[in-house]
Short mmCIF file of C-alpha atoms in Angstrom, two decimals:
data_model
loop_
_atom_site.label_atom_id
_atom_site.label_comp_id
_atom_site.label_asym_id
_atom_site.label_seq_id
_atom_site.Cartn_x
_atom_site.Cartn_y
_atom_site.Cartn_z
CA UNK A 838 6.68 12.23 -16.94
CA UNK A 839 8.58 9.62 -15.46
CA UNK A 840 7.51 7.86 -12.15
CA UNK A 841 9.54 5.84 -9.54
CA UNK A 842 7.45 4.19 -6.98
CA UNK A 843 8.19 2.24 -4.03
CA UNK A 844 6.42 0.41 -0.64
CA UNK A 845 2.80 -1.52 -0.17
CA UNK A 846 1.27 0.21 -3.23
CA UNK A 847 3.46 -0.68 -5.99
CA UNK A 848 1.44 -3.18 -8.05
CA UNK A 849 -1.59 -0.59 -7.83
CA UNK A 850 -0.23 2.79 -8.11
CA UNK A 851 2.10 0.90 -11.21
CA UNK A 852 -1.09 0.24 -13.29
CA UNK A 853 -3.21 3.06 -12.43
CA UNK A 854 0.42 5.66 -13.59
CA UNK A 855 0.37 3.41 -16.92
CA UNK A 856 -3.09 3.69 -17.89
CA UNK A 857 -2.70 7.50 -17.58
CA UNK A 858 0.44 7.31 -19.52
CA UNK A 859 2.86 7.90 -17.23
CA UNK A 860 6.61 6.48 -17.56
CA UNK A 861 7.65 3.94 -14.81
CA UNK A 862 11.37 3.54 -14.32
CA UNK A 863 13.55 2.44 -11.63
CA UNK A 864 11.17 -0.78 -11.73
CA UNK A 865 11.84 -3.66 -9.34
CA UNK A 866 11.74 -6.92 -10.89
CA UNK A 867 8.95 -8.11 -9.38
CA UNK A 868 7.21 -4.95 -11.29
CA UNK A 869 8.65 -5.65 -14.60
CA UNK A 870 8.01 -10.03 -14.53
CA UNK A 871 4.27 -8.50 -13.17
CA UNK A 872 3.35 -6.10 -15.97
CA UNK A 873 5.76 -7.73 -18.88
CA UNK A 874 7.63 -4.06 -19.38
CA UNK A 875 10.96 -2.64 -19.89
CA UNK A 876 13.42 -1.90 -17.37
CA UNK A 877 14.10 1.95 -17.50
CA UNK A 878 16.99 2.83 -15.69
CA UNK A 879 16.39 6.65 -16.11
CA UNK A 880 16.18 9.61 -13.34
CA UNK A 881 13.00 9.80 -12.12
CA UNK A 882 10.73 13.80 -12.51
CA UNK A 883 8.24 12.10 -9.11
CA UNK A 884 9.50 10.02 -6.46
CA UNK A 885 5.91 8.26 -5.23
CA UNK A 886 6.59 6.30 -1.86
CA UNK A 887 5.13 4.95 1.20
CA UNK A 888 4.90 7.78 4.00
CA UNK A 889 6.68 6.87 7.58
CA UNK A 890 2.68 5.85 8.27
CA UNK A 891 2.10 2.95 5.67
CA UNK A 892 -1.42 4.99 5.55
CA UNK A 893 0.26 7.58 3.59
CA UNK A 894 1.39 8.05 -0.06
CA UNK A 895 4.20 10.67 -0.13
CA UNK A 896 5.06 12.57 -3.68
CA UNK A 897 8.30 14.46 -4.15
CA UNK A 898 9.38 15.83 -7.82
CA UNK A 899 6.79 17.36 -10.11
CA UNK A 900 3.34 17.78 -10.01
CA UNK A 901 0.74 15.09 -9.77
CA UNK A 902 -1.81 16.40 -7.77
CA UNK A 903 -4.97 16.64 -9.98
CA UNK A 904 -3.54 12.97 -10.91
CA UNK A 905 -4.02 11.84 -7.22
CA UNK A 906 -6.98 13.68 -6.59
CA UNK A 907 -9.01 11.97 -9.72
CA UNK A 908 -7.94 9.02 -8.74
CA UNK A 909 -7.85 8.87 -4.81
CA UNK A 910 -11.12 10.18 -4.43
CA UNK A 911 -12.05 9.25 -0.96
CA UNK A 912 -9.01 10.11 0.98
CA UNK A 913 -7.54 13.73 1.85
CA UNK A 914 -4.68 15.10 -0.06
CA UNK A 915 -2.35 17.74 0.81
CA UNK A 916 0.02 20.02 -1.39
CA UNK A 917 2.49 21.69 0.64
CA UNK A 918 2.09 26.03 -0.04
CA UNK A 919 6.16 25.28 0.12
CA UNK A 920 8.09 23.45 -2.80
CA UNK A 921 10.55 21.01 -1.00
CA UNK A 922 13.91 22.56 -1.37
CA UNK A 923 13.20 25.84 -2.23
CA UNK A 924 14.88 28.53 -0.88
CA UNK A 925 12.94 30.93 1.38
CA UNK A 926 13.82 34.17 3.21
CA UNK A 927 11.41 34.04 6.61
CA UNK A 928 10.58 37.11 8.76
CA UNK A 929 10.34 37.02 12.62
CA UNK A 930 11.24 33.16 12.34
CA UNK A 931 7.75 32.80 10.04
CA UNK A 932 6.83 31.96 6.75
CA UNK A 933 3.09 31.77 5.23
CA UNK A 934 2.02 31.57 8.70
CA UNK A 935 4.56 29.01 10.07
CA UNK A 936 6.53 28.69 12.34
CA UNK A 937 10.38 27.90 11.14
CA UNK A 938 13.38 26.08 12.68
CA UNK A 939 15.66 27.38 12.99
CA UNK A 940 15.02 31.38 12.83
CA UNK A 941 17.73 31.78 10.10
CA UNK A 942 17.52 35.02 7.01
CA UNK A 943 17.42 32.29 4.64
CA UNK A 944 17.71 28.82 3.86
CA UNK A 945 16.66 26.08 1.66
CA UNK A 946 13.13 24.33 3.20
CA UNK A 947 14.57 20.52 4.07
CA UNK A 948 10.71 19.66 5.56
CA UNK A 949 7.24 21.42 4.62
CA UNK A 950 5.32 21.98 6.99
CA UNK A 951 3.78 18.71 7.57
CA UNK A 952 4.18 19.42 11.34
CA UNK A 953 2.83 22.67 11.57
CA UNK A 954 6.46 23.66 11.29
CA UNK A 955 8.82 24.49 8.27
CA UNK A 956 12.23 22.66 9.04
CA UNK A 957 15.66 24.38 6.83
CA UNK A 958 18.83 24.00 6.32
CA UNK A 959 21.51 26.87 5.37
CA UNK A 960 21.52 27.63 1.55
CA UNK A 961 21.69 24.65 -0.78
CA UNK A 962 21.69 24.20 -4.58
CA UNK A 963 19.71 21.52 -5.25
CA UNK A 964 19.27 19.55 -8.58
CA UNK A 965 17.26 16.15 -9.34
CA UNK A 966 21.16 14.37 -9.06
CA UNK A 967 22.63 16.49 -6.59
CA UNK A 968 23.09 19.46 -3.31
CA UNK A 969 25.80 21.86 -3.15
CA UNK A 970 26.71 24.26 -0.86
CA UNK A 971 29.76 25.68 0.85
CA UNK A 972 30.62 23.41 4.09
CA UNK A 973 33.53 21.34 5.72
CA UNK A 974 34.16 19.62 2.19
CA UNK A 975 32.61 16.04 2.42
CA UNK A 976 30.25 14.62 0.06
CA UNK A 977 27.50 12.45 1.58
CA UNK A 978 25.51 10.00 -0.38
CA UNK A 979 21.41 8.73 -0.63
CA UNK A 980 20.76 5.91 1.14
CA UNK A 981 19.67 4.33 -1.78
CA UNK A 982 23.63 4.77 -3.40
CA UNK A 983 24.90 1.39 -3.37
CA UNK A 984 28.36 1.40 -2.18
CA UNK A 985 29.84 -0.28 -5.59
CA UNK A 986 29.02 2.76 -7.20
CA UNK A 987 30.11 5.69 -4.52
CA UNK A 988 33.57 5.47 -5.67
CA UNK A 989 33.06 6.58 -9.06
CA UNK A 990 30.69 9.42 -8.18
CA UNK A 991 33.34 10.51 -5.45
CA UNK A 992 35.88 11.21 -8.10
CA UNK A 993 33.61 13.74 -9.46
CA UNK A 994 32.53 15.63 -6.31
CA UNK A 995 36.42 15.20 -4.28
CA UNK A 996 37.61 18.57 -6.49
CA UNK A 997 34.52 20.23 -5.17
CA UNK A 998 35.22 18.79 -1.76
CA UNK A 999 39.06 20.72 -1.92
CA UNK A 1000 37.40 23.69 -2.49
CA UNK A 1001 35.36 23.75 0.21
CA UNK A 1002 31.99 22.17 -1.37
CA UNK A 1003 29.62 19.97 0.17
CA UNK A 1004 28.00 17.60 -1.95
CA UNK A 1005 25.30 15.41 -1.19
CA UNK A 1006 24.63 12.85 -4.51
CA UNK A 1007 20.65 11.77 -4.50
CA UNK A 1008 19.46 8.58 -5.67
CA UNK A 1009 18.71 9.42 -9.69
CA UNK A 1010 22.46 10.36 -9.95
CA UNK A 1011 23.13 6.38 -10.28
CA UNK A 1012 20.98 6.30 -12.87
CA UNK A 1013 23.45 9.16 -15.33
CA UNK A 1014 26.16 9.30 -17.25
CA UNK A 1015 29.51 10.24 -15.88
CA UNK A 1016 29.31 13.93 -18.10
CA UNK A 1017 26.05 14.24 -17.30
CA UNK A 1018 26.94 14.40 -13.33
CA UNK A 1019 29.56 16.72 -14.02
CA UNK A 1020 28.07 19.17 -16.06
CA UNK A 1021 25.13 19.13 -13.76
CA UNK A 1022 27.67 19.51 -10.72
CA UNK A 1023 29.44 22.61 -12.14
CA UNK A 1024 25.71 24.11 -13.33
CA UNK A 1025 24.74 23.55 -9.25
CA UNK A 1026 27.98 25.41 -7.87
CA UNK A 1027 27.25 28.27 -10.73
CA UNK A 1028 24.06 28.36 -9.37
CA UNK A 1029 24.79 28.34 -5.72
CA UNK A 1030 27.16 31.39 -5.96
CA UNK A 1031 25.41 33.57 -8.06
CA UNK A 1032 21.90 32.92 -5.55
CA UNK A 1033 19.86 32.19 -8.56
CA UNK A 1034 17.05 30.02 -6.64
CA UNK A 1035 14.04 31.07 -8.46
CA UNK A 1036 13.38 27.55 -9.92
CA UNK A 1037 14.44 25.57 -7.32
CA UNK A 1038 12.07 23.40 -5.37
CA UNK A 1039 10.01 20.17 -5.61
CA UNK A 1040 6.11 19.83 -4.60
CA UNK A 1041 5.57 17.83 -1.79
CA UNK A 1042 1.95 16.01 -1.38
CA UNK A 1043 0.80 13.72 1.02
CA UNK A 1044 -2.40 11.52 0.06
CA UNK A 1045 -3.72 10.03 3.42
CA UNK A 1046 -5.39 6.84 2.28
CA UNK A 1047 -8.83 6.18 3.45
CA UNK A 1048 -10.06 2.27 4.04
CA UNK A 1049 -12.13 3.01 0.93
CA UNK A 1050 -9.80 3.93 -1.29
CA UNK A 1051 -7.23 1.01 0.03
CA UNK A 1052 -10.01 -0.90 -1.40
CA UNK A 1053 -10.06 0.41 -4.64
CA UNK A 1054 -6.54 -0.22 -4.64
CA UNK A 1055 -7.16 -4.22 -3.68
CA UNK A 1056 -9.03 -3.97 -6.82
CA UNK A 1057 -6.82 -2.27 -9.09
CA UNK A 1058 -4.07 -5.14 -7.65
CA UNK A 1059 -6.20 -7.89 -8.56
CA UNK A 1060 -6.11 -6.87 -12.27
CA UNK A 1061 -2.64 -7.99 -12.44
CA UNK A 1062 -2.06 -10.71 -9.65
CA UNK A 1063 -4.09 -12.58 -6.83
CA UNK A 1064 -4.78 -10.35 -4.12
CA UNK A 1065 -7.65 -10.72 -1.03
CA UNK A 1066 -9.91 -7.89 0.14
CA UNK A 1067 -8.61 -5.89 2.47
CA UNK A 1068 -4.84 -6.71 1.36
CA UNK A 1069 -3.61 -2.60 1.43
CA UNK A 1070 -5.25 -2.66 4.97
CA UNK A 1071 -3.66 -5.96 6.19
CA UNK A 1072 0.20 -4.58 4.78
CA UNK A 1073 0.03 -2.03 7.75
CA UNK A 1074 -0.18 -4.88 10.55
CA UNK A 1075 1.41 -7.84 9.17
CA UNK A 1076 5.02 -8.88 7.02
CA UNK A 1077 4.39 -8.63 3.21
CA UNK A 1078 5.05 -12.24 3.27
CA UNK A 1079 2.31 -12.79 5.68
CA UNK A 1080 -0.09 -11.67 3.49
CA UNK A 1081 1.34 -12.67 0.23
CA UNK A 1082 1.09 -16.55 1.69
CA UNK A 1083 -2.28 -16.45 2.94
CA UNK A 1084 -3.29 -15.02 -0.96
CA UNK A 1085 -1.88 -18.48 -2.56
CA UNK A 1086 -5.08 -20.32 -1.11
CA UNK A 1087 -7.24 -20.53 -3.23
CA UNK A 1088 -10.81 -18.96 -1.95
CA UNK A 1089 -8.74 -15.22 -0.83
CA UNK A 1090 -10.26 -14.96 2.22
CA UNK A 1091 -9.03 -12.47 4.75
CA UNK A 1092 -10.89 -13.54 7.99
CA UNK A 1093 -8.12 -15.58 9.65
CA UNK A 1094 -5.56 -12.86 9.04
CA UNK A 1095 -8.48 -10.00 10.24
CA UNK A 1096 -9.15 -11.82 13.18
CA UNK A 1097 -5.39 -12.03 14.40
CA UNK A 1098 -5.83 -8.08 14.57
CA UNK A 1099 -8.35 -8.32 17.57
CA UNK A 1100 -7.54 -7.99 20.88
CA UNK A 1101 -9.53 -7.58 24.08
CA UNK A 1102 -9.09 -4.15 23.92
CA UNK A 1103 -8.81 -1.84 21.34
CA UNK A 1104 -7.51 1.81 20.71
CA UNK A 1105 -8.80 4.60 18.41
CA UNK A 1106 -6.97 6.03 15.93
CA UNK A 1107 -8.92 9.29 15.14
CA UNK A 1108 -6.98 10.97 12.10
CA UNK A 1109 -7.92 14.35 10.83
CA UNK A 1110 -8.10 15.86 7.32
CA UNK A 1111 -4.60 17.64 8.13
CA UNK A 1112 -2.49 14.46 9.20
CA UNK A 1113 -3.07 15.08 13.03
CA UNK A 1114 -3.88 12.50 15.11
CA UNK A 1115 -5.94 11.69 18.10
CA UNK A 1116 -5.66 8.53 20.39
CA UNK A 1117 -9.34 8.01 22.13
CA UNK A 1118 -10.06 6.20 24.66
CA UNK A 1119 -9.43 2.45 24.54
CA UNK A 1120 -12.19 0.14 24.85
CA UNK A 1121 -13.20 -3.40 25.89
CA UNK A 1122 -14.01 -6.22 23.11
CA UNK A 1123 -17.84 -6.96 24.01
CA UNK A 1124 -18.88 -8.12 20.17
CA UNK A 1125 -17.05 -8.83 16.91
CA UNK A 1126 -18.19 -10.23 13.72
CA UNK A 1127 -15.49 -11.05 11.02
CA UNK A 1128 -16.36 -11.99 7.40
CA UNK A 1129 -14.88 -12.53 4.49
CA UNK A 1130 -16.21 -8.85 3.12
CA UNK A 1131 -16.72 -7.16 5.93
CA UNK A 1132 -16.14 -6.85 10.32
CA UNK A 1133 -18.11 -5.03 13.16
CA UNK A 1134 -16.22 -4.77 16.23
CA UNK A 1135 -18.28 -3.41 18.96
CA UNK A 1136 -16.28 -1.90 22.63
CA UNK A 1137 -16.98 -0.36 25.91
CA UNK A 1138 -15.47 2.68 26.99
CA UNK A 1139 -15.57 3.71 30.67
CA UNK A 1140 -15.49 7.07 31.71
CA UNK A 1141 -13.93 8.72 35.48
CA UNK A 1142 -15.90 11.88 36.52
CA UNK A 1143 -14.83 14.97 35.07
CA UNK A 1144 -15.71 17.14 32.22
CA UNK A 1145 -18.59 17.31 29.60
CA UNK A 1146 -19.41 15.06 26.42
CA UNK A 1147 -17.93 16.94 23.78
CA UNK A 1148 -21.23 18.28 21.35
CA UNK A 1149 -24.09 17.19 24.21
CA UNK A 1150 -22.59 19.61 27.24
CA UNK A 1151 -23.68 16.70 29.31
CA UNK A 1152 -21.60 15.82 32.40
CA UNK A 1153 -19.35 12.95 32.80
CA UNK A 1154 -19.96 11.45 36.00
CA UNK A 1155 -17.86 7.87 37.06
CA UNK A 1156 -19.40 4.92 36.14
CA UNK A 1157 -20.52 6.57 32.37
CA UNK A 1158 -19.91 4.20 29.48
CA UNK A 1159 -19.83 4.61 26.34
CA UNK A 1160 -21.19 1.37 23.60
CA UNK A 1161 -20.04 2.16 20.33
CA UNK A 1162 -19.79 0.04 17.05
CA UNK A 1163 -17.39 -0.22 13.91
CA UNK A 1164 -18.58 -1.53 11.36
CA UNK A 1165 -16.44 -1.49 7.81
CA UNK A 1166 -19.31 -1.05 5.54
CA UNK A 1167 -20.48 2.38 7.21
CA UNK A 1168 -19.54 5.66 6.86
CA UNK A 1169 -20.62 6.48 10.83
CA UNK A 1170 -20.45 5.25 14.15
CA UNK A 1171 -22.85 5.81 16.70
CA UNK A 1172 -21.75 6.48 20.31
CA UNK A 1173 -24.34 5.79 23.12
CA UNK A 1174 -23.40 7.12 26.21
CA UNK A 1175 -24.91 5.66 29.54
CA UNK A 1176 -24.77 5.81 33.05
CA UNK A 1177 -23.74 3.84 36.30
CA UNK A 1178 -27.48 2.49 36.42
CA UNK A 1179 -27.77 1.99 32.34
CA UNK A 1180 -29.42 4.75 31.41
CA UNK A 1181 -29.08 6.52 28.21
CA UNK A 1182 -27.62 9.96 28.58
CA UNK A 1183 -27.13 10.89 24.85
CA UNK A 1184 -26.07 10.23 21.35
CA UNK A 1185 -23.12 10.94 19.38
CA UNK A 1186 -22.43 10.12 16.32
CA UNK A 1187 -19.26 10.52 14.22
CA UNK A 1188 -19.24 10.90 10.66
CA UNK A 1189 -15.59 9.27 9.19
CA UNK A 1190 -14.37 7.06 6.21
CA UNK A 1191 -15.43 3.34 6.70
CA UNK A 1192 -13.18 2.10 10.03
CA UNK A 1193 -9.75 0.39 9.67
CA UNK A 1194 -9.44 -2.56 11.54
CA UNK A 1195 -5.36 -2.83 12.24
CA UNK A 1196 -3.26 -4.37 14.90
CA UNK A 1197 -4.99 -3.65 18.31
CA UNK A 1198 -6.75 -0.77 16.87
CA UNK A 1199 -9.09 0.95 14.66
CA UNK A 1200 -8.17 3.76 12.62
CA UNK A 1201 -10.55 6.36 10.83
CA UNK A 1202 -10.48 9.20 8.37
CA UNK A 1203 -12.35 12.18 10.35
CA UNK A 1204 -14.45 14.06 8.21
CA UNK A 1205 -14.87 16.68 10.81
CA UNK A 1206 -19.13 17.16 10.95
CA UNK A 1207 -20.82 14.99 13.53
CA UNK A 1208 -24.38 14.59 14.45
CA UNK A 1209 -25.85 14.45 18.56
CA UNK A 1210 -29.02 13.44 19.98
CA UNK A 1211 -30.02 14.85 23.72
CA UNK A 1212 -33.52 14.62 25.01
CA UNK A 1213 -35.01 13.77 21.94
CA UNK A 1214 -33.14 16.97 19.47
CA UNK A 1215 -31.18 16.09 16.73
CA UNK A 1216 -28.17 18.52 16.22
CA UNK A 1217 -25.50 18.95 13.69
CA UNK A 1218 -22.54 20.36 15.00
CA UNK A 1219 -19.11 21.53 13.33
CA UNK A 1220 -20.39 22.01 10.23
CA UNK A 1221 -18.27 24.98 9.52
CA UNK A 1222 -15.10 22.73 10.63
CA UNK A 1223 -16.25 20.31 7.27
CA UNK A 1224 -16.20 23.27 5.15
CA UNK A 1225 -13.00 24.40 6.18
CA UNK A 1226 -11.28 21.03 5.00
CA UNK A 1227 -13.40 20.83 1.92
CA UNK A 1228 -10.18 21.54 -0.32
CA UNK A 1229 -8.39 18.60 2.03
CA UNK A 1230 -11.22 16.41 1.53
CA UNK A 1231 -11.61 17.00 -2.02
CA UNK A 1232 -15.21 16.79 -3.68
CA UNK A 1233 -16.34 13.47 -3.71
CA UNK A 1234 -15.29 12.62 -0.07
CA UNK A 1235 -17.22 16.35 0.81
CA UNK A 1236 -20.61 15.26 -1.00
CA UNK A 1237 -19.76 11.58 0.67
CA UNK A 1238 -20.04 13.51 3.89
CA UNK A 1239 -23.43 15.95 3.46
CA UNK A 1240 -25.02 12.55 2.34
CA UNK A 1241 -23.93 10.22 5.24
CA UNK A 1242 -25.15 14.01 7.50
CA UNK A 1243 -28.53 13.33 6.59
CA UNK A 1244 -28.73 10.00 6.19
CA UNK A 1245 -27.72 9.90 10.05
CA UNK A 1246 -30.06 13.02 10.78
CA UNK A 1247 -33.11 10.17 9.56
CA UNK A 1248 -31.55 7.41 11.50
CA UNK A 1249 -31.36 9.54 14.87
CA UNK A 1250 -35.08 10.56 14.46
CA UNK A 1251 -36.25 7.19 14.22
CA UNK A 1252 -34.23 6.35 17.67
#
């Protein structure tokens, strides 16, 4: 199978494809002076890409999904029920229990439902070089077309275009022969007017990268050129040349570039197994600790009156605060809730992937079961919710989960 891959991951994702024996093509040069290979200038069967977060991995072509899950095994990875492209006929503006926009008979699916939502288009034939379907005549190219080469692959589509065809050329048509893009041109129009879709799609899978897998990743890196802990992690916040200075010292140390990313107060990024995500309340600086191999950042949240603690049905009255730690080496952190006067009013404890530390906030993979202390009990709660996202979560990140649950259940008894 042949692999193009693009963004922060590159280098990694490059060697671990190889070792499995996957093709790479469409290399950069930095890949090919890095790993001492081939160019490949061939049309690519996977497209593997940073997502619009630089936290996600996006796949779009064929299947690599028990690749990704074997390899990423501490993040959550989604296959979309819904090939990209396929064509789909909804009923009452619903498909597989989504909603889709807009409530047409039929179309070709344009955006899975990584929204909650399945986006389409009207009909389309769609190949790995090209779309065709009937329109205003106009061919539009990938972003990715240079413009030196647009001409020649408008003189093939312009007598589709004067009979009424839309074509839209994708990025692995540069990378063809000028009969190849014809034939496979006149094969899409066939195939467009005689409604034969049954083949037609691409899967779509998006790997939400946990901090411990970005790790891995910084390891997999170093195999092939310099790279610092914590290098994945730093891409999000900072220019790749940022980070690609600071690894030309010579001891690799990440602490100056870690520390930047603190600011007196900090927001949560609470991300769940299914993409969504969940801004908490900010909180106030009142301890950090920044190593070479690991940081704690400790904040205060303060609470108005109103509501209940979610999982300790305890009031929140004004003047409540919250003291809660990060620390990258756990798999936890514990949230101590007080009042006006300093007393403790209960525990809470959430039970995620190791915290990110990133630009003014800290981000965390949810994995959904927590664990509360009130009055001395020690309660699980939403243990079902874990065992709904098991599949999401995948097996080693589930079993990662029932052991941190009762390593925390110990920890809380001791309090």
């Amino acid at each position: 199978m042949r692999v193009r891959i693009r963004g922060i991951y590159t280098t990694a994702l490059t060697y671990l494809f190889l070792k499995s024996g996957y093709t790479i093509v469409q290399q950069t040069p930095q890949i090919v002076e890095r790993f001492g290979i081939d160019i490949i200038n061939e049309p690519a069967d996977v497209t593997v890409k940073d997502g619009v977060d630089k936290g996600e991995i996006i796949s779009i072509g064929e299947d690599i999904y028990n690749f990704l899950r074997s390899t990423l095994k501490y993040s959550s990875i989604w296959k979309s029920p819904v090939k990209l492209y396929s064509v789909i006929e909804p009923k009452n503006c619903e498909y597989m229990g989504y909603h889709v926009e807009p409530c047409i008979d039929k179309g070709t699916v344009i955006k899975p439902p990584v929204e909650g939502k399945i986006v389409l288009s009207p009909i389309r034939a769609v190949g790995k070089i090209a779309m065709v379907w009937r329109g205003e005549g106009k061919t539009f190219f990938s972003e990715h077309i240079k413009e030196e080469v647009r001409e020649k692959l408008l003189s093939i589509s312009t007598p589709l275009n004067r009979k009424g065809y839309n074509v839209k050329w994708r990025s692995n048509a540069v990378f063809m022969h000028y009969s190849e893009l014809k034939k496979e041109l006149e094969e899409l129009v066939m195939k467009y007017e005689s409604e034969d879709f049954r083949n037609q799609g691409e899967e779509f899978i998006r790997t939400i990268l946990s901090l411990e897998d970005k790790l891995f990743l910084d390891g997999i890196r170093s195999l092939v050129v310099k790279t610092m802990k914590f290098h994945h992690m730093l891409k999000y916040s900072y220019h790749h040349n940022e980070v690609d200075e600071e690894e030309q010292r010579d001891n690799l140390d990440p602490s100056l570039l870690l520390q930047k990313l603190v600011r007196d107060t900090m927001y949560i990024e609470h991300l769940k197994a299914d993409g969504k995500k969940y801004v908490l309340r900010e909180g106030k600086v009142i301890y950090s600790e920044i190593k070479k191999d690991y940081y704690i950042i400790k904040l205060r949240r303060e609470f108005n009156a109103g509501g209940q603690y979610d999982g300790l049905g305890i009031p929140i009255e004004q003047g409540d605060y919250d003291i809660v730690e990060f620390d990258s080496r756990q798999w936890y952190q514990i949230h101590k809730y007080y009042n006006a006067e300093g007393n403790l009013k209960g525990i809470y404890v959430n039970i995620s992937t190791p915290p990110e530390l990133l630009r003014g906030k800290i981000r965390y993979l949810d994995l959904e079961v927590d664990v509360v202390k009130k009055e001395n009990e020690v309660k699980v709660i939403d243990l079902e919710e874990l065992e709904k996202k098991r599949e999401l979560l995948g097996e080693e990140l589930y079993k990662k989960a029932i052991l941190t649950l009762e390593s925390v259940k110990n920890l809380l008894m001791s309090f």
